[in-house]
Tab-separated table of C-alpha atoms in Angstrom:
chain	number	residue	atom	x	y	z
Y	1	MET	CA	15.605	-55.383	-28.688
Y	2	GLY	CA	11.877	-54.732	-28.572
Y	3	THR	CA	11.084	-58.405	-28.474
Y	4	VAL	CA	10.357	-61.129	-25.976
Y	5	PHE	CA	12.310	-64.230	-25.044
Y	6	SER	CA	10.812	-67.332	-23.496
Y	7	PHE	CA	12.744	-70.153	-21.857
Y	8	ASP	CA	11.967	-73.809	-21.297
Y	9	VAL	CA	14.549	-75.598	-19.172
Y	10	ARG	CA	14.266	-79.286	-18.280
Y	11	GLY	CA	16.137	-81.004	-15.464
Y	12	GLY	CA	18.638	-79.469	-13.090
Y	13	GLU	CA	18.295	-78.342	-9.512
Y	14	PRO	CA	15.549	-75.669	-9.383
Y	15	ARG	CA	17.599	-73.092	-7.522
Y	16	ALA	CA	20.607	-73.460	-9.835
Y	17	VAL	CA	18.305	-73.199	-12.868
Y	18	ARG	CA	16.651	-70.075	-11.451
Y	19	GLU	CA	20.029	-68.448	-10.911
Y	20	ALA	CA	21.163	-69.345	-14.434
Y	21	LEU	CA	17.894	-67.923	-15.788
Y	22	GLN	CA	18.595	-64.656	-13.993
Y	23	ASP	CA	22.066	-64.595	-15.544
Y	24	ALA	CA	20.615	-65.398	-18.979
Y	25	VAL	CA	18.062	-62.588	-18.713
Y	26	ALA	CA	20.743	-60.185	-17.465
Y	27	GLY	CA	22.819	-61.177	-20.509
Y	28	LEU	CA	19.925	-60.259	-22.814
Y	29	HIS	CA	19.484	-56.878	-21.156
Y	30	ARG	CA	23.214	-56.287	-21.425
Y	31	ALA	CA	23.100	-57.168	-25.137
Y	32	ASP	CA	20.249	-54.695	-25.554
Y	33	ALA	CA	22.199	-51.981	-23.730
Y	34	LEU	CA	25.284	-52.616	-25.875
Y	35	PHE	CA	23.704	-53.137	-29.273
Y	36	SER	CA	20.386	-51.310	-29.449
Y	37	THR	CA	20.307	-48.775	-32.242
Y	38	TYR	CA	17.237	-47.252	-30.568
Y	39	ARG	CA	19.358	-46.202	-27.611
Y	40	GLU	CA	21.511	-43.194	-28.264
Y	41	ASP	CA	23.920	-44.192	-25.501
Y	42	SER	CA	24.443	-47.821	-26.564
Y	43	GLU	CA	28.008	-48.727	-27.493
Y	44	VAL	CA	26.905	-49.527	-31.030
Y	45	SER	CA	25.238	-46.109	-31.413
Y	46	ARG	CA	28.397	-44.422	-30.132
Y	47	LEU	CA	30.517	-46.622	-32.390
Y	48	ALA	CA	28.352	-45.700	-35.379
Y	49	ARG	CA	28.769	-41.988	-34.591
Y	50	GLY	CA	32.544	-42.439	-34.380
Y	51	GLU	CA	32.641	-41.520	-30.670
Y	52	LEU	CA	34.012	-44.863	-29.511
Y	53	PRO	CA	36.554	-47.158	-31.200
Y	54	VAL	CA	35.837	-50.917	-31.307
Y	55	ALA	CA	38.899	-51.526	-29.149
Y	56	ARG	CA	37.295	-49.616	-26.285
Y	57	CYS	CA	33.902	-51.329	-26.606
Y	58	ALA	CA	32.881	-54.338	-24.528
Y	59	PRO	CA	34.423	-57.577	-25.855
Y	60	GLU	CA	30.981	-58.747	-27.055
Y	61	VAL	CA	30.852	-55.890	-29.553
Y	62	ALA	CA	34.012	-56.993	-31.353
Y	63	GLU	CA	32.796	-60.608	-31.217
Y	64	VAL	CA	29.423	-59.754	-32.784
Y	65	LEU	CA	30.973	-57.497	-35.426
Y	66	GLU	CA	33.306	-60.313	-36.399
Y	67	LEU	CA	30.405	-62.785	-36.641
Y	68	ALA	CA	28.421	-60.252	-38.671
Y	69	ALA	CA	31.324	-59.770	-41.084
Y	70	GLU	CA	31.476	-63.546	-41.515
Y	71	ALA	CA	27.696	-63.672	-42.156
Y	72	GLU	CA	28.049	-60.918	-44.725
Y	73	ARG	CA	30.845	-62.811	-46.466
Y	74	VAL	CA	29.062	-66.202	-46.493
Y	75	SER	CA	25.836	-64.610	-47.743
Y	76	GLU	CA	27.680	-62.704	-50.457
Y	77	GLY	CA	26.480	-59.428	-48.997
Y	78	TRP	CA	22.806	-60.379	-48.715
Y	79	PHE	CA	23.091	-60.243	-44.960
Y	80	SER	CA	24.388	-56.815	-44.062
Y	81	THR	CA	25.177	-54.863	-40.914
Y	82	ARG	CA	24.665	-51.521	-42.544
Y	83	TYR	CA	21.269	-49.883	-42.697
Y	84	ARG	CA	20.892	-46.606	-44.589
Y	85	GLY	CA	24.653	-46.284	-44.576
Y	86	SER	CA	25.152	-46.596	-40.847
Y	87	LEU	CA	26.253	-49.486	-38.650
Y	88	ASP	CA	23.355	-51.670	-37.539
Y	89	PRO	CA	24.216	-55.213	-36.397
Y	90	THR	CA	20.652	-55.714	-35.052
Y	91	GLY	CA	20.039	-58.537	-37.514
Y	92	ILE	CA	22.548	-60.822	-35.840
Y	93	VAL	CA	22.198	-59.788	-32.202
Y	94	LYS	CA	18.881	-61.462	-31.464
Y	95	GLY	CA	19.991	-64.910	-32.667
Y	96	TRP	CA	23.411	-64.564	-31.110
Y	97	SER	CA	22.061	-63.535	-27.704
Y	98	ALA	CA	19.345	-66.234	-27.698
Y	99	GLU	CA	21.934	-68.895	-28.526
Y	100	ARG	CA	24.249	-67.583	-25.821
Y	101	ALA	CA	21.413	-67.667	-23.259
Y	102	ALA	CA	20.536	-71.248	-24.246
Y	103	ARG	CA	24.138	-72.419	-23.835
Y	104	LEU	CA	24.428	-70.749	-20.454
Y	105	LEU	CA	21.324	-72.614	-19.251
Y	106	ALA	CA	22.460	-75.936	-20.726
Y	107	ALA	CA	25.706	-75.694	-18.731
Y	108	VAL	CA	23.816	-76.012	-15.429
Y	109	ASP	CA	24.371	-79.398	-13.746
Y	110	GLY	CA	21.619	-81.877	-14.515
Y	111	VAL	CA	19.903	-79.832	-17.222
Y	112	CYS	CA	18.919	-82.193	-20.045
Y	113	GLY	CA	17.040	-79.842	-22.358
Y	114	VAL	CA	16.829	-76.127	-23.140
Y	115	SER	CA	14.568	-74.239	-25.528
Y	116	VAL	CA	14.965	-70.493	-25.933
Y	117	ASN	CA	12.529	-68.663	-28.197
Y	118	GLY	CA	13.552	-65.119	-29.049
Y	119	GLY	CA	10.755	-63.433	-30.964
Y	120	GLY	CA	9.948	-66.545	-32.993
Y	121	ASP	CA	13.518	-67.746	-33.488
Y	122	VAL	CA	14.387	-70.805	-31.467
Y	123	GLN	CA	17.568	-72.433	-30.141
Y	124	LEU	CA	17.138	-75.985	-28.868
Y	125	LEU	CA	19.696	-78.000	-26.913
Y	126	GLY	CA	19.351	-81.561	-25.600
Y	127	ALA	CA	15.847	-82.957	-25.246
Y	128	PRO	CA	12.824	-82.223	-23.034
Y	129	GLU	CA	12.507	-85.856	-21.927
Y	130	PRO	CA	14.720	-88.937	-22.402
Y	131	GLN	CA	12.604	-90.467	-25.168
Y	132	ARG	CA	11.177	-87.303	-26.724
Y	133	PRO	CA	12.810	-84.707	-28.970
Y	134	TRP	CA	11.973	-80.995	-28.985
Y	135	ARG	CA	9.283	-80.215	-31.565
Y	136	VAL	CA	8.935	-76.778	-33.130
Y	137	GLY	CA	5.905	-75.735	-35.147
Y	138	VAL	CA	6.586	-73.477	-38.126
Y	139	ALA	CA	3.733	-70.987	-38.528
Y	140	ASP	CA	2.122	-71.142	-41.969
Y	141	PRO	CA	2.143	-67.544	-43.231
Y	142	LEU	CA	-0.695	-68.105	-45.703
Y	143	ARG	CA	-3.032	-70.335	-43.745
Y	144	PRO	CA	-4.280	-68.697	-40.579
Y	145	GLY	CA	-4.147	-71.279	-37.831
Y	146	GLY	CA	-2.029	-73.751	-39.730
Y	147	LEU	CA	1.472	-74.949	-39.210
Y	148	ALA	CA	3.544	-75.260	-42.380
Y	149	ALA	CA	5.783	-77.907	-40.831
Y	150	VAL	CA	6.967	-79.372	-37.568
Y	151	ILE	CA	10.714	-79.566	-37.004
Y	152	SER	CA	12.081	-82.185	-34.619
Y	153	THR	CA	15.435	-82.470	-32.861
Y	154	ALA	CA	15.363	-86.288	-33.077
Y	155	GLY	CA	18.892	-87.579	-33.545
Y	156	VAL	CA	20.713	-84.295	-32.917
Y	157	ASP	CA	21.850	-82.610	-29.724
Y	158	GLU	CA	21.528	-79.045	-30.946
Y	159	LEU	CA	19.226	-77.448	-33.469
Y	160	SER	CA	17.855	-74.007	-34.160
Y	161	VAL	CA	14.933	-72.764	-36.214
Y	162	ALA	CA	14.593	-69.177	-37.467
Y	163	THR	CA	11.887	-67.697	-39.647
Y	164	SER	CA	12.003	-64.484	-41.646
Y	165	GLY	CA	8.903	-63.194	-43.319
Y	166	THR	CA	6.502	-60.414	-43.989
Y	167	ALA	CA	3.471	-62.001	-42.348
Y	168	GLU	CA	3.109	-60.078	-39.162
Y	169	ARG	CA	5.360	-57.061	-39.197
Y	170	GLY	CA	4.993	-56.097	-42.811
Y	171	ALA	CA	7.994	-55.614	-45.035
Y	172	HIS	CA	10.924	-55.145	-42.646
Y	173	ILE	CA	13.678	-56.837	-44.585
Y	174	VAL	CA	15.741	-54.424	-46.618
Y	175	ASP	CA	17.610	-55.284	-49.796
Y	176	PRO	CA	21.181	-54.242	-48.935
Y	177	ARG	CA	21.842	-53.318	-52.570
Y	178	THR	CA	18.962	-50.862	-52.886
Y	179	GLY	CA	18.228	-49.853	-49.289
Y	180	ARG	CA	14.544	-50.449	-50.025
Y	181	PRO	CA	12.228	-53.218	-48.776
Y	182	ALA	CA	13.382	-56.448	-50.402
Y	183	VAL	CA	11.536	-57.316	-53.597
Y	184	THR	CA	11.007	-61.023	-53.218
Y	185	ASP	CA	8.488	-63.670	-54.235
Y	186	LEU	CA	8.648	-65.127	-50.720
Y	187	VAL	CA	6.353	-64.643	-47.752
Y	188	ALA	CA	8.474	-66.676	-45.349
Y	189	VAL	CA	11.771	-68.504	-45.080
Y	190	THR	CA	12.494	-70.925	-42.261
Y	191	VAL	CA	16.073	-72.063	-41.818
Y	192	VAL	CA	17.163	-75.006	-39.652
Y	193	GLY	CA	20.715	-75.674	-38.461
Y	194	PRO	CA	22.791	-76.189	-35.334
Y	195	ARG	CA	23.444	-72.568	-34.319
Y	196	LEU	CA	20.843	-69.834	-34.113
Y	197	THR	CA	23.466	-67.114	-34.590
Y	198	TRP	CA	23.935	-68.246	-38.191
Y	199	VAL	CA	20.512	-69.664	-38.939
Y	200	ASP	CA	18.861	-66.328	-38.114
Y	201	CYS	CA	21.197	-64.502	-40.534
Y	202	TRP	CA	20.660	-67.103	-43.260
Y	203	ALA	CA	16.871	-66.784	-43.001
Y	204	THR	CA	17.135	-63.021	-43.497
Y	205	ALA	CA	19.556	-63.351	-46.405
Y	206	ALA	CA	17.584	-66.109	-48.187
Y	207	PHE	CA	14.386	-64.097	-47.818
Y	208	ALA	CA	15.947	-61.107	-49.529
Y	209	MET	CA	17.368	-63.328	-52.311
Y	210	GLY	CA	13.984	-64.711	-53.331
Y	211	SER	CA	12.957	-68.338	-53.781
Y	212	ARG	CA	15.201	-69.426	-56.635
Y	213	ALA	CA	18.523	-67.955	-55.495
Y	214	GLY	CA	17.656	-68.409	-51.829
Y	215	LEU	CA	16.976	-72.119	-52.185
Y	216	ALA	CA	20.133	-72.743	-54.229
Y	217	TRP	CA	22.227	-70.813	-51.718
Y	218	LEU	CA	20.783	-72.598	-48.667
Y	219	GLU	CA	21.382	-75.910	-50.429
Y	220	SER	CA	25.067	-74.994	-50.764
Y	221	LEU	CA	25.548	-74.429	-46.999
Y	222	PRO	CA	26.666	-77.443	-44.946
Y	223	ASP	CA	24.367	-78.598	-42.082
Y	224	VAL	CA	21.695	-76.078	-43.074
Y	225	GLU	CA	18.193	-76.825	-44.345
Y	226	GLY	CA	15.460	-74.467	-45.464
Y	227	LEU	CA	11.721	-74.247	-46.058
Y	228	LEU	CA	10.656	-71.418	-48.377
Y	229	ILE	CA	7.045	-70.356	-48.941
Y	230	THR	CA	6.197	-68.135	-51.875
Y	231	ALA	CA	3.386	-65.614	-52.165
Y	232	GLY	CA	1.860	-68.056	-54.663
Y	233	ASP	CA	1.699	-70.677	-51.890
Y	234	GLU	CA	4.442	-72.849	-53.314
Y	235	VAL	CA	6.577	-74.606	-50.719
Y	236	ARG	CA	10.195	-75.303	-51.579
Y	237	CYS	CA	12.587	-77.239	-49.394
Y	238	THR	CA	16.239	-78.107	-49.406
Y	239	GLY	CA	16.999	-81.784	-50.022
Y	240	GLY	CA	17.846	-82.637	-46.431
Y	241	LEU	CA	14.890	-80.961	-44.749
Y	242	ALA	CA	12.818	-84.163	-44.692
Y	243	ALA	CA	15.226	-85.673	-42.167
Y	244	ARG	CA	14.457	-82.805	-39.776
Y	245	LEU	CA	10.670	-82.991	-40.020
Y	246	GLY	CA	8.716	-84.695	-37.278
H	1	MET	CA	-17.101	-45.928	-25.249
H	2	HIS	CA	-14.559	-43.825	-27.044
H	3	ALA	CA	-15.825	-40.684	-25.367
H	4	LEU	CA	-14.680	-42.142	-22.051
H	5	LYS	CA	-11.097	-42.460	-22.976
H	6	LYS	CA	-10.192	-38.816	-23.191
H	7	ASN	CA	-11.442	-37.708	-19.801
H	8	ARG	CA	-10.871	-40.559	-17.416
H	9	PRO	CA	-7.730	-40.341	-15.326
H	10	LEU	CA	-5.195	-43.141	-15.243
H	11	ARG	CA	-6.471	-44.298	-11.869
H	12	ARG	CA	-9.531	-45.670	-13.614
H	13	ILE	CA	-7.324	-47.857	-15.737
H	14	VAL	CA	-5.600	-49.223	-12.662
H	15	LEU	CA	-8.897	-49.973	-10.946
H	16	ALA	CA	-10.377	-51.498	-14.037
H	17	SER	CA	-7.460	-53.779	-14.671
H	18	ALA	CA	-7.583	-55.160	-11.158
H	19	ALA	CA	-11.181	-56.219	-11.675
H	20	THR	CA	-12.752	-58.985	-13.722
H	21	VAL	CA	-13.688	-59.401	-17.362
H	22	SER	CA	-15.950	-56.375	-17.406
H	23	GLY	CA	-13.006	-54.446	-16.024
H	24	MET	CA	-10.882	-55.660	-18.886
H	25	VAL	CA	-13.405	-54.547	-21.446
H	26	LEU	CA	-13.265	-51.150	-19.802
H	27	LEU	CA	-9.483	-51.246	-19.889
H	28	LEU	CA	-9.666	-51.978	-23.572
H	29	SER	CA	-11.960	-49.041	-24.200
H	30	LEU	CA	-9.779	-46.772	-22.093
H	31	LYS	CA	-6.631	-47.903	-23.798
H	32	PRO	CA	-4.618	-44.910	-24.959
H	33	HIS	CA	-4.471	-44.872	-28.695
H	34	THR	CA	-1.365	-42.963	-29.588
H	35	SER	CA	0.068	-41.544	-26.402
H	36	PRO	CA	3.228	-43.441	-25.486
H	37	THR	CA	3.525	-41.819	-22.056
H	38	VAL	CA	0.154	-43.086	-20.923
H	39	ALA	CA	0.926	-46.478	-22.395
H	40	THR	CA	4.109	-46.653	-20.336
H	41	ALA	CA	2.273	-45.634	-17.208
H	42	SER	CA	-0.318	-48.336	-17.674
H	43	THR	CA	2.482	-50.927	-17.757
H	44	LYS	CA	2.969	-50.231	-14.093
H	45	SER	CA	-0.630	-50.879	-13.136
H	46	PRO	CA	-0.969	-53.767	-10.733
H	47	VAL	CA	-2.414	-56.129	-13.292
H	48	SER	CA	-2.876	-59.668	-12.142
H	49	SER	CA	-4.373	-62.765	-13.644
H	50	SER	CA	-7.934	-63.404	-12.669
H	51	SER	CA	-9.885	-66.597	-12.829
H	52	SER	CA	-13.386	-67.838	-12.279
H	53	GLY	CA	-14.707	-71.295	-11.526
H	54	ALA	CA	-13.427	-73.810	-9.006
H	55	PRO	CA	-9.970	-75.216	-9.643
H	56	GLY	CA	-9.768	-78.850	-10.689
H	57	THR	CA	-13.417	-79.274	-11.546
H	58	GLY	CA	-15.341	-78.701	-14.761
H	59	THR	CA	-14.741	-75.640	-16.890
H	60	ARG	CA	-12.733	-72.622	-15.801
H	61	THR	CA	-11.802	-69.408	-17.524
H	62	VAL	CA	-8.555	-67.673	-16.664
H	63	THR	CA	-7.417	-64.290	-17.917
H	64	GLY	CA	-3.734	-63.610	-18.379
H	65	ASP	CA	-1.761	-60.496	-17.532
H	66	THR	CA	-1.901	-57.506	-19.822
H	67	VAL	CA	1.367	-57.530	-21.720
H	68	GLN	CA	2.606	-54.327	-23.303
H	69	THR	CA	3.922	-54.602	-26.843
H	70	ARG	CA	5.303	-51.886	-29.029
H	71	TRP	CA	1.908	-51.643	-30.707
H	72	GLY	CA	-0.258	-51.711	-27.608
H	73	PRO	CA	-1.465	-54.000	-24.830
H	74	VAL	CA	-2.295	-57.638	-25.429
H	75	ARG	CA	-4.349	-59.790	-23.084
H	76	VAL	CA	-5.805	-63.259	-23.534
H	77	ARG	CA	-8.379	-65.389	-21.777
H	78	VAL	CA	-8.290	-69.181	-21.773
H	79	THR	CA	-10.936	-71.786	-21.082
H	80	ILE	CA	-9.797	-74.949	-19.379
H	81	LYS	CA	-11.890	-78.052	-19.211
H	82	SER	CA	-10.718	-80.995	-17.110
H	83	GLY	CA	-7.154	-79.709	-17.167
H	84	ARG	CA	-7.025	-79.121	-20.931
H	85	LEU	CA	-6.968	-75.898	-22.871
H	86	THR	CA	-10.195	-75.845	-24.876
H	87	ASP	CA	-10.470	-72.232	-25.969
H	88	LEU	CA	-8.561	-69.026	-26.059
H	89	THR	CA	-9.594	-65.494	-26.974
H	90	ALA	CA	-7.841	-62.152	-27.047
H	91	VAL	CA	-9.613	-59.705	-24.733
H	92	SER	CA	-7.344	-56.858	-25.709
H	93	TYR	CA	-5.022	-56.351	-28.630
H	94	PRO	CA	-3.776	-53.469	-30.769
H	95	GLN	CA	-6.531	-52.229	-33.070
H	96	ASP	CA	-5.963	-48.494	-33.215
H	97	ASN	CA	-5.522	-48.176	-36.941
H	98	PRO	CA	-6.395	-50.130	-40.092
H	99	ARG	CA	-2.931	-51.703	-40.178
H	100	ASP	CA	-3.275	-53.038	-36.610
H	101	GLN	CA	-6.700	-54.365	-37.464
H	102	GLU	CA	-5.440	-56.021	-40.602
H	103	ILE	CA	-2.518	-57.659	-38.812
H	104	ASN	CA	-4.521	-58.822	-35.831
H	105	GLY	CA	-7.503	-59.920	-37.877
H	106	TYR	CA	-5.081	-62.314	-39.453
H	107	ALA	CA	-2.681	-63.062	-36.636
H	108	LEU	CA	-4.954	-63.645	-33.660
H	109	PRO	CA	-7.064	-66.461	-35.143
H	110	GLN	CA	-3.832	-68.028	-36.334
H	111	LEU	CA	-2.225	-67.795	-32.929
H	112	ARG	CA	-5.345	-69.148	-31.273
H	113	ARG	CA	-5.333	-72.225	-33.432
H	114	GLU	CA	-1.595	-72.581	-33.022
H	115	ALA	CA	-1.903	-72.636	-29.265
H	116	LEU	CA	-4.663	-75.235	-29.457
H	117	ALA	CA	-2.781	-77.271	-32.077
H	118	ALA	CA	0.438	-77.046	-30.088
H	119	GLN	CA	-1.246	-78.649	-27.123
H	120	SER	CA	-2.734	-81.481	-29.121
H	121	ALA	CA	0.374	-82.127	-31.221
H	122	GLN	CA	2.906	-81.823	-28.387
H	123	ILE	CA	4.694	-78.918	-29.947
H	124	ASP	CA	7.063	-77.177	-27.588
H	125	THR	CA	7.301	-73.807	-29.280
H	126	VAL	CA	6.502	-72.028	-32.545
H	127	SER	CA	8.847	-70.303	-34.977
H	128	GLY	CA	7.653	-67.445	-37.121
H	129	ALA	CA	5.819	-64.714	-35.280
H	130	THR	CA	6.845	-61.539	-33.455
H	131	TYR	CA	5.533	-58.588	-31.428
H	132	THR	CA	1.834	-59.182	-30.969
H	133	SER	CA	2.355	-62.904	-30.754
H	134	ASP	CA	4.989	-62.475	-28.069
H	135	GLY	CA	2.649	-60.383	-25.978
H	136	TYR	CA	-0.035	-62.915	-26.697
H	137	ARG	CA	2.247	-65.752	-25.708
H	138	ARG	CA	3.251	-64.047	-22.464
H	139	SER	CA	-0.326	-63.288	-21.537
H	140	LEU	CA	-1.238	-66.881	-22.404
H	141	GLN	CA	1.615	-68.150	-20.246
H	142	SER	CA	0.506	-66.071	-17.268
H	143	ALA	CA	-3.039	-67.406	-17.693
H	144	LEU	CA	-1.767	-70.993	-17.796
H	145	ASP	CA	0.515	-70.360	-14.826
H	146	SER	CA	-2.294	-69.054	-12.688
H	147	ALA	CA	-4.493	-71.949	-13.781
H	148	GLY	CA	-1.789	-74.248	-12.453
H	149	LEU	CA	-1.231	-75.972	-15.792
């Protein structure tokens, strides 16, 4: 996937946690081998070339394609799995695989908290300590060194935070209608919700929509909050975001 | 310094990266600019974290592993005073072209302050950055690990 995952696991017997971590990392490598569009021999590359039917792919491929179709439907086409006309589910795979890794780790006996950060998108489960929630800083794209907000898991058992933006990688979000870099007044969109699989897709879609449509759309989704920052340094939030700040 | 880079064999990179800060500066100057094969080879060099100063007392500096990113190697050095992170600098980072320089001129100071802020504000992780910051984060983590923090 060309990115890096970091794990923070609290509680549990060290050996069992280490083994689960190995499984989680193996799962990420497997996802990369199945889904990478940079690898000619990945199942998704072969699927895109018509060499392999979905039915003969690994079960994860059908699962991810189904999730991606759902994301495309909910986002009214703003999240898309096609890039320059060919199949490219990359946009959903990172969030999906990070969430899957987090759940695998949380299933270990005695584990009370898991944080998995996949290239800046975070899935949090449980809590790091009995009286302390997980706290996630949201990088401020316009103020070097600043955090735009701090999101807390206080009061909820699972939460994820995903940010889409132009800050560091330049324009990499494509408008599915034009195939060109998205024309948007936003520099970053952070979306907060229970599952990283969805939240990551919603951040991408809202970014491409722009601040006005993006905010209205995020507001319409249940259990989802958003923080949008425009190039003019305006910050717009969904109504329920305040409850998630900490 | 740039004249060095073309003629020195890879072995020099390996030797340099096993040494101390001066070695890392050399590594930086020897860093291949556009050749992906050399960049891959240097991933295999036996890079390890190095530290100076006595553990547990006063001020120590610890240098993290060199982490390869798609855009080039990233390596950070931290200063620890009485068990707390007090400073952090990037000793190597992608700066081969104007775009790299633009991105890192912006991103590295931001990431530095984020790491310092995260410690003071008890923030567990940060959402929003990719590539360079991941390499930066990994190098930072290896520095903190070898400092025993």
